[in-house]
mmCIF file of C-alpha atoms in Angstrom:
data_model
loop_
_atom_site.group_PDB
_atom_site.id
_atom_site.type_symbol
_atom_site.label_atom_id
_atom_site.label_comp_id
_atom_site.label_asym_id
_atom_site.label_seq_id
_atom_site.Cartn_x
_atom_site.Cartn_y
_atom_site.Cartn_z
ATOM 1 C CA UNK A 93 -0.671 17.869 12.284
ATOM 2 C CA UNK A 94 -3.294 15.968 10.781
ATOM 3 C CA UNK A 95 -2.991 17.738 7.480
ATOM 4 C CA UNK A 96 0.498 17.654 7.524
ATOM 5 C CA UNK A 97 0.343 13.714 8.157
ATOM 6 C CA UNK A 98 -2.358 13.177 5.741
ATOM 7 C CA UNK A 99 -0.177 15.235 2.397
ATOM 8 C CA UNK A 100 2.130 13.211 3.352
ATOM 9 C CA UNK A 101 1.064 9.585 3.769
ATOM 10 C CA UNK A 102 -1.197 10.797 -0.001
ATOM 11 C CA UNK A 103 2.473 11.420 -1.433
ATOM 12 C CA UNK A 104 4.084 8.315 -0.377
ATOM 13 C CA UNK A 105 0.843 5.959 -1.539
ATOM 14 C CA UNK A 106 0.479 7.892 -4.591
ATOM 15 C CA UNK A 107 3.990 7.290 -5.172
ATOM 16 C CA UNK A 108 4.178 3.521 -4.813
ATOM 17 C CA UNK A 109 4.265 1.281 -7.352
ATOM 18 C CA UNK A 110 1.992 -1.258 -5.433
ATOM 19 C CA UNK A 111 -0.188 -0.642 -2.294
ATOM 20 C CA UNK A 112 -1.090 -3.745 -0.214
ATOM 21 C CA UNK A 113 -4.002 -3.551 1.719
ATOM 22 C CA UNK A 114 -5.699 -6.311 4.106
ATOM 23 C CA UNK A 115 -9.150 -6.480 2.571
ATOM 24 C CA UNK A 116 -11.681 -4.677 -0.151
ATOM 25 C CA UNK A 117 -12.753 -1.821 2.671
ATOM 26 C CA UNK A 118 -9.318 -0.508 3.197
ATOM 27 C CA UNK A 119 -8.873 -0.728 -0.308
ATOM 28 C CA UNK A 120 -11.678 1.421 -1.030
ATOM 29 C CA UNK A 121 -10.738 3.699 2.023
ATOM 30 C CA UNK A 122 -6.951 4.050 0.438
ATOM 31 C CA UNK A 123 -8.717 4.862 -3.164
ATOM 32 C CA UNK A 124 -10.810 7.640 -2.110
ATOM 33 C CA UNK A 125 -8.937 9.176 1.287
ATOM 34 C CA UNK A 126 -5.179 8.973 -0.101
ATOM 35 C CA UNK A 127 -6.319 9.278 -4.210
ATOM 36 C CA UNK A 128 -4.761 6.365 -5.015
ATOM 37 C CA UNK A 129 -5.591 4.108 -8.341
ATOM 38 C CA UNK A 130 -7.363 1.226 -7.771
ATOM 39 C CA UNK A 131 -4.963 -0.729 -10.210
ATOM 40 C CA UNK A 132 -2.259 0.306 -7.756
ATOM 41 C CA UNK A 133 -3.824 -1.358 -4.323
ATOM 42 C CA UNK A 134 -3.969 -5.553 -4.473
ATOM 43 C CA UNK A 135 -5.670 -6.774 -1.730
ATOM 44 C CA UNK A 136 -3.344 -9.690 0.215
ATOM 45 C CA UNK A 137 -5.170 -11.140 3.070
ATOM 46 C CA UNK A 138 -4.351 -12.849 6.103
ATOM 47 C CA UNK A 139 -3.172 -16.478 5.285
ATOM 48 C CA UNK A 140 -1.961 -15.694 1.727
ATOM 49 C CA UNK A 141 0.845 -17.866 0.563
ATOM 50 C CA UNK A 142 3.541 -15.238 0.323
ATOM 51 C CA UNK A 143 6.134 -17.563 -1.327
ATOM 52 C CA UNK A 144 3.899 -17.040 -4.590
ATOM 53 C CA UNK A 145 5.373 -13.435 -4.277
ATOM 54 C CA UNK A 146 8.604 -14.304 -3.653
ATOM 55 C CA UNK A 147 11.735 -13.409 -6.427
ATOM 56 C CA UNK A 148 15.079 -14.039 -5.449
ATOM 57 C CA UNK A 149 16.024 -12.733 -8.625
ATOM 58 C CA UNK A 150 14.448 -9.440 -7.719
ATOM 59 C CA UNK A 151 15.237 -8.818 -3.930
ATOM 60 C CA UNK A 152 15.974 -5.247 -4.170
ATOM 61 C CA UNK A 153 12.477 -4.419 -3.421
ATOM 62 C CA UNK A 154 11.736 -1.765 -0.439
ATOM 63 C CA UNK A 155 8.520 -2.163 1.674
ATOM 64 C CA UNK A 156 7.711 1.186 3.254
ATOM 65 C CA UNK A 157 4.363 0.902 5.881
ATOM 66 C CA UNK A 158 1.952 4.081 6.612
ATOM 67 C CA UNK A 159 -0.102 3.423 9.605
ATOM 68 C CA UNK A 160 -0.299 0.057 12.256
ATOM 69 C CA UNK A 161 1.150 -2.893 11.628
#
């Protein structure tokens, strides 16, 4: 099951057009466990202003999660 959940968790993050992780570790961790490009993973940690993010213009976005929240 572990296999099964790892191929597909790699898929989904190597599929993504951005990967947000909490801090450089997990970021590191995501690179080398899941193969993902480091240009893909921006680190956004706790306290971040998220309104700098926001785009009303551009709400169509979808925000999938792998793992706890």
């Amino acid at each position: 099951q572990r296999k099964i959940e790892k191929m597909y968790n790699s898929k989904t993050l190597q599929n993504a057009d951005k990967v947000l992780v909490m801090n450089n570790f997990t970021k590191e961790l995501v690179s080398s466990y899941y193969n993902v490009s480091n240009n893909k993973i921006s680190i956004v940690s706790n306290g971040t202003n998220l309104e700098k993010f926001y785009n009303s213009k551009n709400n169509n976005n979808r925000v999938i999660s792998s793992g706890a929240m």
